[in-house]
Tab-separated table of C-alpha atoms in Angstrom:
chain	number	residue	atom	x	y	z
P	1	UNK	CA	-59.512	-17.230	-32.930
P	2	UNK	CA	-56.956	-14.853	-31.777
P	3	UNK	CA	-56.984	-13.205	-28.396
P	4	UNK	CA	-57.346	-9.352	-28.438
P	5	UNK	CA	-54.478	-7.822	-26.261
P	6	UNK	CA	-55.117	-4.252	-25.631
P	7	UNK	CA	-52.105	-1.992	-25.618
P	8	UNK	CA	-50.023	-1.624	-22.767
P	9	UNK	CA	-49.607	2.083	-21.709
P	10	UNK	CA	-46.946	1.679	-19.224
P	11	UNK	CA	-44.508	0.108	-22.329
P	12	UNK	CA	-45.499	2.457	-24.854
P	13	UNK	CA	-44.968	5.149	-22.690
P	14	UNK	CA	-41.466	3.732	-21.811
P	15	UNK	CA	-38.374	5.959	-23.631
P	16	UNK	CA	-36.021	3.387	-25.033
P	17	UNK	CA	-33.490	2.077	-22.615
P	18	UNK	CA	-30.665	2.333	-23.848
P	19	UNK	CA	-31.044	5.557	-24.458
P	20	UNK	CA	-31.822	5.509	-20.631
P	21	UNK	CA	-28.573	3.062	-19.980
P	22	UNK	CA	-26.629	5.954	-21.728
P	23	UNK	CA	-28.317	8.519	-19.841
P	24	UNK	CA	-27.498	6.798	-16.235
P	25	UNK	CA	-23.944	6.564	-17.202
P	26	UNK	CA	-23.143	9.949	-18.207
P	27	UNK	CA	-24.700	11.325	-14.947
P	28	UNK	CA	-22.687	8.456	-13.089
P	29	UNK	CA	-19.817	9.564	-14.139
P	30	UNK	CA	-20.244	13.574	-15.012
P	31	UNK	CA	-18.542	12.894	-19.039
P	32	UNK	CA	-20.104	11.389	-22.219
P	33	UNK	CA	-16.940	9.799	-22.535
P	34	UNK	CA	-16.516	8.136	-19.501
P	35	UNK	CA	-19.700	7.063	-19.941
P	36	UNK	CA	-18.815	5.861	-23.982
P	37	UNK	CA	-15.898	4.406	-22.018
P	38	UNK	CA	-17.869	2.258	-19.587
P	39	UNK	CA	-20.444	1.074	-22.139
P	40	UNK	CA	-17.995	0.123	-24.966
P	41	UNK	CA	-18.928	2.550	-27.301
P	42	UNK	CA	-18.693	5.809	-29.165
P	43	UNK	CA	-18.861	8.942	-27.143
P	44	UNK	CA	-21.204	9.988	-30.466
P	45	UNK	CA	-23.661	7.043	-29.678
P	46	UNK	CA	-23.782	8.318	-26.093
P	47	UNK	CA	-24.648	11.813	-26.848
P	48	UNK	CA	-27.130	10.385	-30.208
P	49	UNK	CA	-28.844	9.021	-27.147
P	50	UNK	CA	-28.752	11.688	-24.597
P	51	UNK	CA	-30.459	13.691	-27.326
P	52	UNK	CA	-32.957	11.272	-28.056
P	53	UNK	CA	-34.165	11.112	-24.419
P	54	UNK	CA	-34.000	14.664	-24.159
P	55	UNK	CA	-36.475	14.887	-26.996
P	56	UNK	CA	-39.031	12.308	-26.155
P	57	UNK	CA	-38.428	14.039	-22.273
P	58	UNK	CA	-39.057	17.383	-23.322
P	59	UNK	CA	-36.802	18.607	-21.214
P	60	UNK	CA	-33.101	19.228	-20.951
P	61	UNK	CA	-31.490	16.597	-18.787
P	62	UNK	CA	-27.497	17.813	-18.287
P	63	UNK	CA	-25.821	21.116	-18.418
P	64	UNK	CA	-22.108	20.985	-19.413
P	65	UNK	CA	-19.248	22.516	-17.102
P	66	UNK	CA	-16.127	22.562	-18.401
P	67	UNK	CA	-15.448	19.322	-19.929
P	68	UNK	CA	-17.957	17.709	-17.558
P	69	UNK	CA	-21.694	17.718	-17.054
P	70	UNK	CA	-24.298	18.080	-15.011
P	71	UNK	CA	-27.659	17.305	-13.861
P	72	UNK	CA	-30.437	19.667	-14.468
P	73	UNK	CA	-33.384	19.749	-11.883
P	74	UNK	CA	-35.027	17.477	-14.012
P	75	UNK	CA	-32.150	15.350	-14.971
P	76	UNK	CA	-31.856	14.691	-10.912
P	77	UNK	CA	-35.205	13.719	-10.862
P	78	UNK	CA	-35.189	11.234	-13.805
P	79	UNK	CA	-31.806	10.077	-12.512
P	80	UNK	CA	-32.960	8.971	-9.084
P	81	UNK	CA	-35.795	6.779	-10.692
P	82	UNK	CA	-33.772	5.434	-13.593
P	83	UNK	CA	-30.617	4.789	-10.848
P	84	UNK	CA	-32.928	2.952	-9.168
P	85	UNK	CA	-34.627	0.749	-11.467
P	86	UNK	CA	-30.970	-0.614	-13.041
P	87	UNK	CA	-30.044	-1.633	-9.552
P	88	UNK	CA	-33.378	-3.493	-9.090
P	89	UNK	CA	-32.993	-5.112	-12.246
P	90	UNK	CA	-29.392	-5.889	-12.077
P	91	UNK	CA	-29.936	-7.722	-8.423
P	92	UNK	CA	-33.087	-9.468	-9.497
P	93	UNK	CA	-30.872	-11.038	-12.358
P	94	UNK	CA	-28.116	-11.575	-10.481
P	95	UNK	CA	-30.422	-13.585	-8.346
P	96	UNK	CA	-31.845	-15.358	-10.851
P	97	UNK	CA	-28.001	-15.894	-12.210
P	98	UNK	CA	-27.032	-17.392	-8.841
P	99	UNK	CA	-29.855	-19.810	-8.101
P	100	UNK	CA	-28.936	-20.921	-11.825
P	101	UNK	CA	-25.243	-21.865	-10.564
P	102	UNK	CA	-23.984	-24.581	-8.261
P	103	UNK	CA	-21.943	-21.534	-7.071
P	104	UNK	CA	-23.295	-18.920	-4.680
P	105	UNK	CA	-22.379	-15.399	-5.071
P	106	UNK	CA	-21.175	-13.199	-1.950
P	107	UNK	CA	-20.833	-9.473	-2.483
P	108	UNK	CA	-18.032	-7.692	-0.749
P	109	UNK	CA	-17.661	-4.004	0.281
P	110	UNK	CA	-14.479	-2.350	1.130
P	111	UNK	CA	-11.960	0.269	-0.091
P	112	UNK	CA	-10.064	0.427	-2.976
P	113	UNK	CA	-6.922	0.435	-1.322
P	114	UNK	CA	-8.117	-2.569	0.937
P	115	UNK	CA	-8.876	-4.292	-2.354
P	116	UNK	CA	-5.613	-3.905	-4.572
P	117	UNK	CA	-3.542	-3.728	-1.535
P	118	UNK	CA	-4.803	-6.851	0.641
P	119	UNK	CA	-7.677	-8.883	-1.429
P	120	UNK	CA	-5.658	-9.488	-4.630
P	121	UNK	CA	-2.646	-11.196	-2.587
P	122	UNK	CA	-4.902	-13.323	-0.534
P	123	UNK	CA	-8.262	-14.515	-2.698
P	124	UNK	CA	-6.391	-17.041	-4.957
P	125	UNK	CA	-6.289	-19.133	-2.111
P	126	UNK	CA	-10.017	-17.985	-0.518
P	127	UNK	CA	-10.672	-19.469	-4.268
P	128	UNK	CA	-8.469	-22.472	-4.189
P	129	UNK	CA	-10.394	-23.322	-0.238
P	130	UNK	CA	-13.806	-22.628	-1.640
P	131	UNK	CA	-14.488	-23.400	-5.263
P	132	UNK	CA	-17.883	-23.375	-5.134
P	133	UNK	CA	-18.360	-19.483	-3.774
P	134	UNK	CA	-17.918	-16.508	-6.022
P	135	UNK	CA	-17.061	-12.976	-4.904
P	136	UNK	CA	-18.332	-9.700	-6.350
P	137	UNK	CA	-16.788	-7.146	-5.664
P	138	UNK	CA	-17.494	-2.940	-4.843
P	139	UNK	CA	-14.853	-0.723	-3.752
P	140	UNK	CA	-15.965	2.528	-2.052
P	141	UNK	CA	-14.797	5.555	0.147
P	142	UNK	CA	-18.638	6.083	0.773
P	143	UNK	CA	-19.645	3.165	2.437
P	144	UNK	CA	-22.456	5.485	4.412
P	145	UNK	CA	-24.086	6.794	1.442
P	146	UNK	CA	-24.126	4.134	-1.275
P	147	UNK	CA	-26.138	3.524	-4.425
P	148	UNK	CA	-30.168	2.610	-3.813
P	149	UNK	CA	-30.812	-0.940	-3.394
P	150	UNK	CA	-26.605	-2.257	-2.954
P	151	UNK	CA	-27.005	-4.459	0.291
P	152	UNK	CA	-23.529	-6.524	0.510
P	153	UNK	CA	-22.880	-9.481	2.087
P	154	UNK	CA	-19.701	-8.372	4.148
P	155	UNK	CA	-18.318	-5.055	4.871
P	156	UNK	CA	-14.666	-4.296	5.247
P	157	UNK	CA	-14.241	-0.692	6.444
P	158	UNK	CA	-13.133	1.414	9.920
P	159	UNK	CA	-17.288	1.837	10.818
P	160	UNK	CA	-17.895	-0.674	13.866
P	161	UNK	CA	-21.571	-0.848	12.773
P	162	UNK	CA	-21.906	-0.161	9.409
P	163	UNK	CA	-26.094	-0.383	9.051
P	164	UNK	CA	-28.273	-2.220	10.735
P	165	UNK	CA	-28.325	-6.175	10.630
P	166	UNK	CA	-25.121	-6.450	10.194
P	167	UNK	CA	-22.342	-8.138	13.125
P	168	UNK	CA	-19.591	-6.569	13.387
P	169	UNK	CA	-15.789	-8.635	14.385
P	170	UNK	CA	-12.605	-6.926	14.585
P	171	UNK	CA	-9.495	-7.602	12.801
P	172	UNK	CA	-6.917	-5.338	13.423
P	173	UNK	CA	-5.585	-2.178	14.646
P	174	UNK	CA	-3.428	0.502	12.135
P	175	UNK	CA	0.161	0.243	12.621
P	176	UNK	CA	1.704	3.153	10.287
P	177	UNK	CA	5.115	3.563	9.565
P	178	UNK	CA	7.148	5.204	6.803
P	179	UNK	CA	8.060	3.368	3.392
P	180	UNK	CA	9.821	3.776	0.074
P	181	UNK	CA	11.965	1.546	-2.172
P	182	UNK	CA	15.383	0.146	-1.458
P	183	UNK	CA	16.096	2.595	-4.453
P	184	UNK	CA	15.275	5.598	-3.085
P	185	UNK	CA	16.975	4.672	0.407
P	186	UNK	CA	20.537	4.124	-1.221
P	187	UNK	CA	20.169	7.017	-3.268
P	188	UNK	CA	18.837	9.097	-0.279
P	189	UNK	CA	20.842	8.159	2.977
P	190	UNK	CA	19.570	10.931	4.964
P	191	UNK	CA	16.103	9.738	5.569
P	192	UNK	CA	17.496	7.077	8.292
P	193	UNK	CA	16.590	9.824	10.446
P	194	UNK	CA	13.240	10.598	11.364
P	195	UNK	CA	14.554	14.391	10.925
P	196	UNK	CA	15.771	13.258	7.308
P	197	UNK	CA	12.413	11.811	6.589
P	198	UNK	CA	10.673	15.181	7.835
P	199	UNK	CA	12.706	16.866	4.690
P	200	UNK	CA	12.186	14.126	2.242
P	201	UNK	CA	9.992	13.911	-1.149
P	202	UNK	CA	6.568	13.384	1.253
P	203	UNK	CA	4.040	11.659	-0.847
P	204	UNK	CA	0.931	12.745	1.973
P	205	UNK	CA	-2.739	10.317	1.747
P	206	UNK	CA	-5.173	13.991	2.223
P	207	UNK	CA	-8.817	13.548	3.404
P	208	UNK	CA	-10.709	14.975	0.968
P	209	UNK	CA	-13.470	12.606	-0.676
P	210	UNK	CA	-12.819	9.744	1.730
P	211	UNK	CA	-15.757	8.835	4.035
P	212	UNK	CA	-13.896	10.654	7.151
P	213	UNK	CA	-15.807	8.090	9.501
P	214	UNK	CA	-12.340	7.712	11.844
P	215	UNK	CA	-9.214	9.810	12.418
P	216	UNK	CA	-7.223	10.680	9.808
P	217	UNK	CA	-3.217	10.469	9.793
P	218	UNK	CA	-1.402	12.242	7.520
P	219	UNK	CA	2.295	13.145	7.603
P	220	UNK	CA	1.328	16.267	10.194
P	221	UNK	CA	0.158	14.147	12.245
P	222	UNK	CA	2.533	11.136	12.013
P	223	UNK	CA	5.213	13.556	13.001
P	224	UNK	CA	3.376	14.916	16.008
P	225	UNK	CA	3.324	11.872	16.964
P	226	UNK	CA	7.067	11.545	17.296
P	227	UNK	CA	7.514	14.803	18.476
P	228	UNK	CA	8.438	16.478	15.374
P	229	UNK	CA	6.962	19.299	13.772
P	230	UNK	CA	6.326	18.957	9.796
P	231	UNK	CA	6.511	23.189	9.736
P	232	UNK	CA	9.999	22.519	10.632
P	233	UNK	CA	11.051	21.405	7.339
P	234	UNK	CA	13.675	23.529	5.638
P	235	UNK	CA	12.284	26.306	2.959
P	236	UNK	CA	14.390	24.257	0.204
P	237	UNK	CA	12.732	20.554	1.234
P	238	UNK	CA	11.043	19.051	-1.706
P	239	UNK	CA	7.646	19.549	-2.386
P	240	UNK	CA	5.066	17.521	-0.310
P	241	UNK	CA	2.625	15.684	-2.710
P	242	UNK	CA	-0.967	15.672	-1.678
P	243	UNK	CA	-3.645	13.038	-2.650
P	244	UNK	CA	-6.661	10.889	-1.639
P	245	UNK	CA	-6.028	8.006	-3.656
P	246	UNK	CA	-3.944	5.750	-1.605
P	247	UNK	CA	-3.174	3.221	-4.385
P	248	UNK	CA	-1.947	5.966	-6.551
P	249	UNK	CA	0.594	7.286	-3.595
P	250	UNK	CA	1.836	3.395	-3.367
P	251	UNK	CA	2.516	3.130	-6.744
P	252	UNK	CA	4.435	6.619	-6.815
P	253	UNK	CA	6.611	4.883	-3.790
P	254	UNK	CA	7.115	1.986	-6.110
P	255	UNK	CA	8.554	3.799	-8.768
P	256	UNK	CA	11.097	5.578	-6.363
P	257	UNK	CA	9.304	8.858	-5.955
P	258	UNK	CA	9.183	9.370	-2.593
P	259	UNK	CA	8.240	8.274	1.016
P	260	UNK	CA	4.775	8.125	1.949
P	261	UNK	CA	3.098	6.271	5.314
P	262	UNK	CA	2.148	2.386	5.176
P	263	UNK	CA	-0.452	0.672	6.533
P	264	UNK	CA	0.823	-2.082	8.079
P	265	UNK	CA	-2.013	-4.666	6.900
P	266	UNK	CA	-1.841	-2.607	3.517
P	267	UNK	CA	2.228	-2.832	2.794
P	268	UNK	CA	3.397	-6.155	4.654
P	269	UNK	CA	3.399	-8.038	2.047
P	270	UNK	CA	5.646	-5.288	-0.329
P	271	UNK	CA	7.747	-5.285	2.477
P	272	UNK	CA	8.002	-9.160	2.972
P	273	UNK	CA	8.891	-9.220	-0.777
P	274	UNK	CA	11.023	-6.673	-0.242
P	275	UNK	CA	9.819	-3.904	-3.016
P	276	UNK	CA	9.523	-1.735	0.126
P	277	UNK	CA	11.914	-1.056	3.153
P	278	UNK	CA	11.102	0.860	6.302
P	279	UNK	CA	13.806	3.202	6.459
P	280	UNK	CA	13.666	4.088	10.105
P	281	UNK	CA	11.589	2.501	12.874
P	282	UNK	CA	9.312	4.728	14.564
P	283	UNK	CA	5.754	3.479	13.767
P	284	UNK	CA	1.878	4.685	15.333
P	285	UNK	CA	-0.088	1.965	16.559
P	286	UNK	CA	-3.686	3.546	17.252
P	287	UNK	CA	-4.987	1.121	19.564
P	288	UNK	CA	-8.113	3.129	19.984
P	289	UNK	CA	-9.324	2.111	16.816
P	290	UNK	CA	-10.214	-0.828	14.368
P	291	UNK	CA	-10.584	-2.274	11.339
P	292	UNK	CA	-13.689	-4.259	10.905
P	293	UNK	CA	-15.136	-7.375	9.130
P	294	UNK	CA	-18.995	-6.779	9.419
P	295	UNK	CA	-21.260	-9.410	8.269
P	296	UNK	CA	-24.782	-9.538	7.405
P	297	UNK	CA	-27.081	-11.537	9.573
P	298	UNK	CA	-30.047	-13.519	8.261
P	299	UNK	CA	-28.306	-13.850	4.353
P	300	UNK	CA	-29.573	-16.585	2.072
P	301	UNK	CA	-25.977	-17.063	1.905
P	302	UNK	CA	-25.346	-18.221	5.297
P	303	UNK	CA	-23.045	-20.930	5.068
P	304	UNK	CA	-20.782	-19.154	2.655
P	305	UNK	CA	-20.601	-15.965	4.108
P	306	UNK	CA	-19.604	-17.892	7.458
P	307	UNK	CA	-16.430	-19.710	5.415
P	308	UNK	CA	-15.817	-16.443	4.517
P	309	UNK	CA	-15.433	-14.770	7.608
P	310	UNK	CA	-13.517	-17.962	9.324
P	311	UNK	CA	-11.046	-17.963	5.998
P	312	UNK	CA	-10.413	-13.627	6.756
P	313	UNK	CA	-10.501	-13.942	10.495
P	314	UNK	CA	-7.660	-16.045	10.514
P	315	UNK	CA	-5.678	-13.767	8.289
P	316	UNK	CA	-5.953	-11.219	10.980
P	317	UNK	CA	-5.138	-13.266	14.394
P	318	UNK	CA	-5.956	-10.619	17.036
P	319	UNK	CA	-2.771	-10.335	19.318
């Protein structure tokens, strides 16, 4: 005899997800087709989708700006609560994925720069030391207002205490000090001056989108601290490049473009290898302030988080 199962309202009810996958991506990332572009598919599919929802919704979920989009009042609403749910889901797998494995998975928070700069010269060995521990990764300039439900492992980041139950240890202090290629140095002799620097191709890290939680130097206020007024510059100086993506400025150095500050724990190693050169040698050391490996207590992942932060701890030897 077979069991009668009545219907379950909550599931019928349900809108398809992946009409709801496409929806969370597009308001993610403000375009259908950065969103096509992060799901692997058409930027057609995405808005078949977005339409679909918007129909079984019975209500208009984005408004389009420009080539972007945005929420509507309702689309914030449904956002929030879809957002949500993914990032539920997604850890409760990745649980499930982990206790699965002999490996156990440790999720690190820092910046991008700290990631492309620092991380991807040093985790080959972390890797090659422990085998059995796996690293995911998020990069952030928001590390006070992050997604619902992301709880990391470690933080890397300028905040001494970045949230509650987490301990904080120190690793180093920023050291900042002018760099460009060997390139640009022969073909620009001047800038072994600090005053030839001043009237150089600047390339200038600005604030705007970054989680201004510390002090901020840019070029202004590298200069003030030697003394040296950037206003000083000569009307015919070359244009001062502005931007808040510090990988982007390093990679504009790197292709002979200009001088912009290093971060000493950021650039030592392009020095070492000598892709960069300091072309003079007037540095700020802001010994007021830190850089900080904070590390959640009470994790299931105790012993690994603690190889973790002996293995980084020693790559910063306080002095």
């Amino acid at each position: 005899m077979t069991k009668h199962v009545d219907p379950d309202t909550i599931l019928l009810k349900m809108p398809s997800l992946r009409a709801v996958k496409a929806f969370v991506a597009a308001a993610k990332y403000e375009s259908f087709t950065r969103a096509a572009e992060a799901l692997c598919v058409s930027q057609a599919a995405i808005s078949r989708q977005i339409r679909e929802l918007e129909s079984y919704l019975g209500a208009q979920l984005f408004t389009r700006v420009g080539r972007a989009v945005e929420l509507t009042a309702a689309g914030a609403v449904f956002f929030d609560a879809a957002q949500l749910s993914f990032v539920n889901i997604a850890q409760a797998a990745e649980r499930i994925r982990s206790s699965q494995s002999s490996k156990k998975v440790l999720t690190v928070c820092c910046s991008p720069a700290f990631s492309a700069l620092w991380l991807s010269n040093h985790l080959q060995e972390f890797f090659a030391q422990c085998p059995d521990i796996e690293l995911n990764l998020i990069t952030t300039q928001n590390f006070l207002t992050m997604e619902p439900g992301v709880q990391p492992d470690i933080f890397i980041t300028k905040i001494s205490r970045i949230r509650e139950g987490y301990r904080s240890y120190p690793l180093c202090h920023d050291v900042i000090y002018p760099v460009c290629t060997p390139q640009y140095l022969e073909k620009h002799p001047e800038i072994s001056t600090i005053e030839g620097v001043r009237d150089s191709a600047l390339l200038n890290l600005s604030p705007y989108g970054r989680s201004q939680v510390a002090e901020h130097v840019d070029w202004g206020v590298w200069l003030a601290f030697q003394a040296i007024d950037i206003d000083d510059r000569p009307t015919n100086s070359p244009q001062i490049f502005n931007a808040n993506d510090y990988n982007l400025l390093i990679s504009m150095v790197l292709t002979h473009q200009g001088i912009a500050l290093g971060w000493n724990h950021l650039v030592t190693s392009l020095v070492q290898q000598g892709l960069l050169v300091r072309p003079i040698e007037q540095q700020v050391q802001l010994r007021n302030s830190w850089h900080y490996l904070s590390c959640r207590e009470n994790s299931d992942n105790e012993d690994e988080l603690r190889r973790f932060r002996e293995w980084i701890l020693t790559k910063f030897p306080r002095r």
